[in-house]
Short mmCIF file of C-alpha atoms and ligand atoms in Angstrom, two decimals:
data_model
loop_
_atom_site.label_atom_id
_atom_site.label_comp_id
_atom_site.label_asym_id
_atom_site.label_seq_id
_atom_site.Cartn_x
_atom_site.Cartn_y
_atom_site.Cartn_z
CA UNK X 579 38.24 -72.45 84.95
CA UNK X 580 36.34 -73.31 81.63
CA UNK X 581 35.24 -70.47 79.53
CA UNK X 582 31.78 -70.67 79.04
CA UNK X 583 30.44 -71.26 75.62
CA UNK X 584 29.95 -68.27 73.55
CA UNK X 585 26.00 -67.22 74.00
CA UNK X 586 25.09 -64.01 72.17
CA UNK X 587 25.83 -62.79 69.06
CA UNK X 588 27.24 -59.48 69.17
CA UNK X 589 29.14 -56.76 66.61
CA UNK X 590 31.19 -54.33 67.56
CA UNK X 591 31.00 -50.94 65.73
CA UNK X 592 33.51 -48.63 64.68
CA UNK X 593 32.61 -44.75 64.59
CA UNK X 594 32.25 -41.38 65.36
CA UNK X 595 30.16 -40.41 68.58
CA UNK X 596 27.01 -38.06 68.38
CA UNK X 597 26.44 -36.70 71.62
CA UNK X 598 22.54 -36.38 70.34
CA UNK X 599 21.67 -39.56 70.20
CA UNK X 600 20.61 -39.84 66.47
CA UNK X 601 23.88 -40.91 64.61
CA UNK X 602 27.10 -42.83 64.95
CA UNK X 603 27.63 -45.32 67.58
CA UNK X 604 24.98 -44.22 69.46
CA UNK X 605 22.71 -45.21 66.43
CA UNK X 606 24.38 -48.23 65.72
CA UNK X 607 24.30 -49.69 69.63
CA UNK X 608 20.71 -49.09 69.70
CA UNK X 609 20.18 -50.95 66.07
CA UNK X 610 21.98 -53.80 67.44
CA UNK X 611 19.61 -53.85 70.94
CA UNK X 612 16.99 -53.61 69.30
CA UNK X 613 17.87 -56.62 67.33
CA UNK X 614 18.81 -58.59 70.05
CA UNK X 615 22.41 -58.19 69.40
CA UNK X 616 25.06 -57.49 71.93
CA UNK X 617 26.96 -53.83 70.47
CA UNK X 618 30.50 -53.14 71.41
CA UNK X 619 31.90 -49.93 69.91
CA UNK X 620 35.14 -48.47 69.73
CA UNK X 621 35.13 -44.66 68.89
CA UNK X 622 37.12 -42.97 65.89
CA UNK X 623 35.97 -39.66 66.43
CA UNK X 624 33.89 -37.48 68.66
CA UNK X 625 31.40 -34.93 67.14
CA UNK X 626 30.13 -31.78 68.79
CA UNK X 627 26.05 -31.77 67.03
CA UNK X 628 22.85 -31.57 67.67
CA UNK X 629 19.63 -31.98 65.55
CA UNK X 630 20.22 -28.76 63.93
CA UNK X 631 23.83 -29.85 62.57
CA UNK X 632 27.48 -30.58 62.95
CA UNK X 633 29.66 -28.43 65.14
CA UNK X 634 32.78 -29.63 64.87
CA UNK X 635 34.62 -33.17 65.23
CA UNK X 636 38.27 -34.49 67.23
CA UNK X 637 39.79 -37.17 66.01
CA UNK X 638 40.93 -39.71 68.75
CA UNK X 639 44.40 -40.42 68.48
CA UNK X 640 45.38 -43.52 65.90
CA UNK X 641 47.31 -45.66 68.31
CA UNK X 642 44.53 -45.10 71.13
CA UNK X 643 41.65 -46.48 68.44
CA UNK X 644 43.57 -49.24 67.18
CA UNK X 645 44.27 -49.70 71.35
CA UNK X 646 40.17 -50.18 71.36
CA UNK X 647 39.44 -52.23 68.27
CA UNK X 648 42.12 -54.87 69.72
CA UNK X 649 40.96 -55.02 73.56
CA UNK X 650 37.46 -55.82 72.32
CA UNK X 651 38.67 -58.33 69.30
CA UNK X 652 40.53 -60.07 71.96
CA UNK X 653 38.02 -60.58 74.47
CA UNK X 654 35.32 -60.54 73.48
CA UNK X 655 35.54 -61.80 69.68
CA UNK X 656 32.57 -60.22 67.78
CA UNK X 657 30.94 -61.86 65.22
CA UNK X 658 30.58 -58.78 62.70
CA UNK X 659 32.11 -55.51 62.37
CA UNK X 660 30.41 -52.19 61.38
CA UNK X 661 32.65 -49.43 60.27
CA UNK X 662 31.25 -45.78 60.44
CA UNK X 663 32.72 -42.16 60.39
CA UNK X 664 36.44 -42.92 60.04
CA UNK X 665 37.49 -38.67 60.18
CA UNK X 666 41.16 -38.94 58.89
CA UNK X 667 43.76 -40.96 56.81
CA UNK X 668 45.42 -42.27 59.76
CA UNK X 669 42.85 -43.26 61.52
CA UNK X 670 42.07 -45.17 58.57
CA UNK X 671 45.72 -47.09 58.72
CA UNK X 672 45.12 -47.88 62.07
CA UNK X 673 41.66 -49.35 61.76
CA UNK X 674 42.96 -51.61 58.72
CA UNK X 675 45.28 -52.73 60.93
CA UNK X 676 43.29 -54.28 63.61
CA UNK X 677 41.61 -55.86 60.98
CA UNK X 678 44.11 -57.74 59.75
CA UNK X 679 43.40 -60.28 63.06
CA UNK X 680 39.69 -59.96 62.10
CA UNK X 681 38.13 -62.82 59.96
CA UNK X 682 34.09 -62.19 59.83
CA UNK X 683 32.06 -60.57 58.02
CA UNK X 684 32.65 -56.10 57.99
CA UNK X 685 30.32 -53.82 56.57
CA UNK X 686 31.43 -50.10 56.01
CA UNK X 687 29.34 -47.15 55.46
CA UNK X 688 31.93 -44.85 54.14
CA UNK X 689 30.78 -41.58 55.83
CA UNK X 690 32.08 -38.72 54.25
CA UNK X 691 29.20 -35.88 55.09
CA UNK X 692 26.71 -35.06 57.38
CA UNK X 693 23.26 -34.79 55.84
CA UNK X 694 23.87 -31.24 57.15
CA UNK X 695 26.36 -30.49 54.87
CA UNK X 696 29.29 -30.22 57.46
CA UNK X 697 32.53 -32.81 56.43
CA UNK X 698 33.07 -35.72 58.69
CA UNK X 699 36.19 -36.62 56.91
CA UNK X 700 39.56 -34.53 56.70
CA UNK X 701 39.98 -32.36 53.29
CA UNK X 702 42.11 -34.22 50.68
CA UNK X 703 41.71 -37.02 48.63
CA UNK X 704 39.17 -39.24 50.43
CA UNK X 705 39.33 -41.95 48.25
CA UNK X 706 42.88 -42.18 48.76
CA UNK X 707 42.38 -41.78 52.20
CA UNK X 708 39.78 -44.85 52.72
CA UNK X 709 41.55 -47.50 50.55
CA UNK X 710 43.05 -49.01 53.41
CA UNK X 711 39.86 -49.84 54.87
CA UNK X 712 37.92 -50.84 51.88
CA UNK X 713 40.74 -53.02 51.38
CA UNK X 714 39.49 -55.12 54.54
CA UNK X 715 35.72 -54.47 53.77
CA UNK X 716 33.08 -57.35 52.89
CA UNK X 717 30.07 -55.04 52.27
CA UNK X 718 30.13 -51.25 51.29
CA UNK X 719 26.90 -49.44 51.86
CA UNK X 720 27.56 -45.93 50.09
CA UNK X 721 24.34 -43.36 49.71
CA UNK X 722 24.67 -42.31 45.75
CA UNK X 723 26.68 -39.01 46.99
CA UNK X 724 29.54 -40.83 48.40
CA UNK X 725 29.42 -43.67 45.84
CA UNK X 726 29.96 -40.86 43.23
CA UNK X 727 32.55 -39.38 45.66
CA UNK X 728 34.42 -42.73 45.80
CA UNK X 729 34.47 -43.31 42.11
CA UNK X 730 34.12 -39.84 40.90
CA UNK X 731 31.25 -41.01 38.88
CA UNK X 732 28.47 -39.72 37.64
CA UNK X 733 25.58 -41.80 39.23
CA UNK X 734 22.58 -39.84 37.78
CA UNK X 735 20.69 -43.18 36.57
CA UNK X 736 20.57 -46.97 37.51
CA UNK X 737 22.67 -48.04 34.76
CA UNK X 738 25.48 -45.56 36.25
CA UNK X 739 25.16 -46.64 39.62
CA UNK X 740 25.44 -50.21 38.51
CA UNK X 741 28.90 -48.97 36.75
CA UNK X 742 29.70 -47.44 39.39
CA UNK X 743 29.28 -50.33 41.82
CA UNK X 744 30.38 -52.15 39.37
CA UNK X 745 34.43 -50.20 39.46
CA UNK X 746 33.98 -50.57 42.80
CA UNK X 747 34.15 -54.93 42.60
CA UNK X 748 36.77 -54.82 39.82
CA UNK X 749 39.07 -52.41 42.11
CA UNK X 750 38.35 -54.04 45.23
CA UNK X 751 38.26 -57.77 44.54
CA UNK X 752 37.69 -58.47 48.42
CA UNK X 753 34.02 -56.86 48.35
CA UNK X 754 31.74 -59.44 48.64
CA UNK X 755 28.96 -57.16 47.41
CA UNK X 756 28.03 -52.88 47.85
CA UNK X 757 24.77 -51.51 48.71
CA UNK X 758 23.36 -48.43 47.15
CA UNK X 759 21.15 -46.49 49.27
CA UNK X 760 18.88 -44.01 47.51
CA UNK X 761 17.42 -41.98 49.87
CA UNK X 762 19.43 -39.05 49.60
CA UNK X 763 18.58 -38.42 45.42
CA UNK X 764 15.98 -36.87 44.11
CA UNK X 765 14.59 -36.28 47.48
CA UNK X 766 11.58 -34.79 45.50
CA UNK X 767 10.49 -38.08 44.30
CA UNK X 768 7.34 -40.29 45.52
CA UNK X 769 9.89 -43.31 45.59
CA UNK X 770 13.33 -44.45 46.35
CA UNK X 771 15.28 -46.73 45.12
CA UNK X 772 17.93 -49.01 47.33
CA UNK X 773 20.35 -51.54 45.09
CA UNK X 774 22.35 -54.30 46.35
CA UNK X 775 24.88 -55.55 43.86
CA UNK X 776 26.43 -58.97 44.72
CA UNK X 777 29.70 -60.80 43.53
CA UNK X 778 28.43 -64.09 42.27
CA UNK X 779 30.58 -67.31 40.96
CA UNK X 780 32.33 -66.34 37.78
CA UNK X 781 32.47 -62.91 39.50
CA UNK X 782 29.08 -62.46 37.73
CA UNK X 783 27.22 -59.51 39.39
CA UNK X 784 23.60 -60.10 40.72
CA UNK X 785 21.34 -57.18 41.57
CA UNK X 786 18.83 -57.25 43.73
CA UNK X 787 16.66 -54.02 43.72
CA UNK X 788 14.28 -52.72 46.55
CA UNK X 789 11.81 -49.49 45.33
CA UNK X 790 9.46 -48.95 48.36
CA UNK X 791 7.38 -45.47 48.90
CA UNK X 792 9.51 -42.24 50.22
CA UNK X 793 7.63 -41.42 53.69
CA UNK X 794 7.75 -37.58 54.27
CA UNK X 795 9.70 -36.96 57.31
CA UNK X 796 12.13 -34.69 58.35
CA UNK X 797 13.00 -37.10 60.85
CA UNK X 798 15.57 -38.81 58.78
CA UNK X 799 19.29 -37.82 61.30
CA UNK X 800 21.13 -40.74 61.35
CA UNK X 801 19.49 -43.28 58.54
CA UNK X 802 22.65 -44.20 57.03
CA UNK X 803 24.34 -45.14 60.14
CA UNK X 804 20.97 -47.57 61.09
CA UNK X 805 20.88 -49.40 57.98
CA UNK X 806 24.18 -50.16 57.79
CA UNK X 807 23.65 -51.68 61.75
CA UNK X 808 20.31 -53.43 60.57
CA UNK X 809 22.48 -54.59 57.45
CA UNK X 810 24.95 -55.97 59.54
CA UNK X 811 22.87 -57.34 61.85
CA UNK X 812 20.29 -59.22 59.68
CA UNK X 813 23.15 -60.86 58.14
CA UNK X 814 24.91 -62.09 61.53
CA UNK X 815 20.84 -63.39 61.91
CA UNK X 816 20.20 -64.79 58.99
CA UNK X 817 23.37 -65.57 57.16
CA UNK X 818 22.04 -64.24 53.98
CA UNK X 819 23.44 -60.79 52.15
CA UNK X 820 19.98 -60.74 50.09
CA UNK X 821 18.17 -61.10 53.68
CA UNK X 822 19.96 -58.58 55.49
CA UNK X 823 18.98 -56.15 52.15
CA UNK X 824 15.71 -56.45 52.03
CA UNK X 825 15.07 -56.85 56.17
CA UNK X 826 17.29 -53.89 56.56
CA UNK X 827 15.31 -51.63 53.63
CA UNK X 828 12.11 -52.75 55.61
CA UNK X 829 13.45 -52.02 59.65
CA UNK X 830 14.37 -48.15 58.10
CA UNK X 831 11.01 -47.78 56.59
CA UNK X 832 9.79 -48.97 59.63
CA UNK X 833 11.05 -46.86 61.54
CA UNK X 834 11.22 -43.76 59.39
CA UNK X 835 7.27 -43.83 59.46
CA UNK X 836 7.03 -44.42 63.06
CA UNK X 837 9.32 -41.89 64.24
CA UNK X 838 7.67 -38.98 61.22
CA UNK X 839 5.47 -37.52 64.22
CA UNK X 840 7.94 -37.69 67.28
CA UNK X 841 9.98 -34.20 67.86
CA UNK X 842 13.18 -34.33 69.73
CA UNK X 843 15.24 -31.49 69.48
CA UNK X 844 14.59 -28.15 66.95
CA UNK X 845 16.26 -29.56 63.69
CA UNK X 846 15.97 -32.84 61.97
CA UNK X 847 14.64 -35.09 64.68
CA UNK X 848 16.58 -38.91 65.11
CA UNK X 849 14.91 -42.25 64.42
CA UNK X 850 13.24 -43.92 67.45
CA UNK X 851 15.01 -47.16 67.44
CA UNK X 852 12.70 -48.24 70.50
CA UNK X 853 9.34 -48.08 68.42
CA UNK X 854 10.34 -51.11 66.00
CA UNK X 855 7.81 -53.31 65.46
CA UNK X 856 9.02 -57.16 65.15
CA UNK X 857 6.96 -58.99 62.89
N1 LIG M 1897 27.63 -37.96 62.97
C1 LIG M 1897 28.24 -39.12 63.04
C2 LIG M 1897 29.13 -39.43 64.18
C3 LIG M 1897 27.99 -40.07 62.05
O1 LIG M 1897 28.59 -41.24 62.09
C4 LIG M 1897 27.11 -39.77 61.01
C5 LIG M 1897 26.83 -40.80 60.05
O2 LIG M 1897 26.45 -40.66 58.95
C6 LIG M 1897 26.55 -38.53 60.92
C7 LIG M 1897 26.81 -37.64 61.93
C8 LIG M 1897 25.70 -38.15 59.78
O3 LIG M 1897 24.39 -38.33 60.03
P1 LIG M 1897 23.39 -37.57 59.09
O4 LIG M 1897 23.84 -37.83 57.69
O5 LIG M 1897 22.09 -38.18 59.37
O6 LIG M 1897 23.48 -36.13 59.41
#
């Protein structure tokens, strides 16, 4: 029988599981749907949270993730990969792994903390610990904490973020580019900031620099996890890295201000990926 041409575009995600709704896979499936893309995920970790914080987390056993990532690259050969909460070393090794069959595009959102406070990676040298999968990454999307936890520095300023992001392209020379998001500094300022710094020819570095308004909200659980999803799948849409940026700054501001006034659960409340607006 012929197999039928390939219809949908689809990514699969790579992550942790939050059982309410707001973060991790669960976040990133509903990112895709909502942008029309078809979400496979394979789980690293699960977490035991609710709005009010982190519990605890169990890592899934290496072998069994890796056993997930290459059923689904196998069959059902996803465009894109998003890479989440990875919880432990190994689990790191084994995701690298499967990617070594994996040619398109991944984007990895190197997860290191809930907003909460609570770890979502084993203690130890995380850096260490991630290499293996920034070694297979095309886009990192870092908040400022973890891009000053991954280079252990200080990222107080533009110009240090840009050196920052900056080591990270001269050690990594397969990054194609690394997104700052600045959502989590200065959370007292009127405004954020969100970089995306881009390998050019002549491994010249462009930035590309989105400031939009901070909307108060406490409704914020899970923002890292969607923009790396919207990131991910703006550029499946539109081919473009600077695209995907700026589409994926505006689908979180979005839907940061429509989900401000919409309680679920006692803590800080999840985005409500339904109540996009497609212009
Ligand atoms: N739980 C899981 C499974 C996650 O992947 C993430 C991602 O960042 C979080 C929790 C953290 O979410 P937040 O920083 O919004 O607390």
């Amino acid at each position: 029988m012929p197999v039928p041409e390939k219809q949908n575009k689809s990514i699969l995600t790579i992550a942790g599981s939050d059982p309410s709704g707001g973060a991790g896979i669960q976040a990133d499936l509903k990112t895709f749907t909502t942008l029309g893309i078809y979400g496979c995920a394979a789980i690293t970790c699960l977490t035991a949270q609710n709005s009010l914080g982190v519990k605890s987390y169990l890592p899934v056993a290496p072998s069994f993730v890796k056993e997930q990532i290459d059923l689904v690259l196998e069959d059902m050969q996803p465009d894109h990969i998003k890479i989440g909460m990875v919880g432990t070393g190994d689990i790191a090794v084994a995701i690298s792994e499967s990617l070594d069959k994996f040619e398109g595009v991944v984007v990895y959102d190197p997860v290191l903390k809930a907003s909460s406070g609570h770890s979502l990676f084993e203690s130890g040298d995380s850096t260490a610990l991630v290499k293996s999968v920034i070694e297979k990454t095309t886009i990192l999307t870092p908040n400022i904490k973890e891009l000053q936890a991954l280079t252990r520095l200080e990222c107080n300023n533009d110009e240090r973020i840009a050196r920052a992001a900056q080591y990270l392209l001269d050690t990594f020379p397969n990054l194609a580019g690394v997104v700052v998001t600045g959502g989590h500094f200065e959370e007292e300022s009127d405004a954020i900031t969100d970089f995306l710094f881009l390998r050019d020819i002549g491994d010249q570095v462009i930035r590309e620099t989105a400031i939009h308004p901070r909307i108060k909200s406490t409704n914020t659980h899970g923002t890292g996890c969607t923009f790396a999803s919207a990131f991910a799948s703006y550029h499946l849409l539109t081919g473009s890295y600077e695209k995907a940026f700026y589409k994926g700054v505006a689908f979180l501001e979005d839907l940061i201000k429509k989900s401000s006034s919409i309680s679920i659960g006692k803590g800080n409340g999840p985005l409500i990926h339904h109540l996009f607006t497609h212009t």
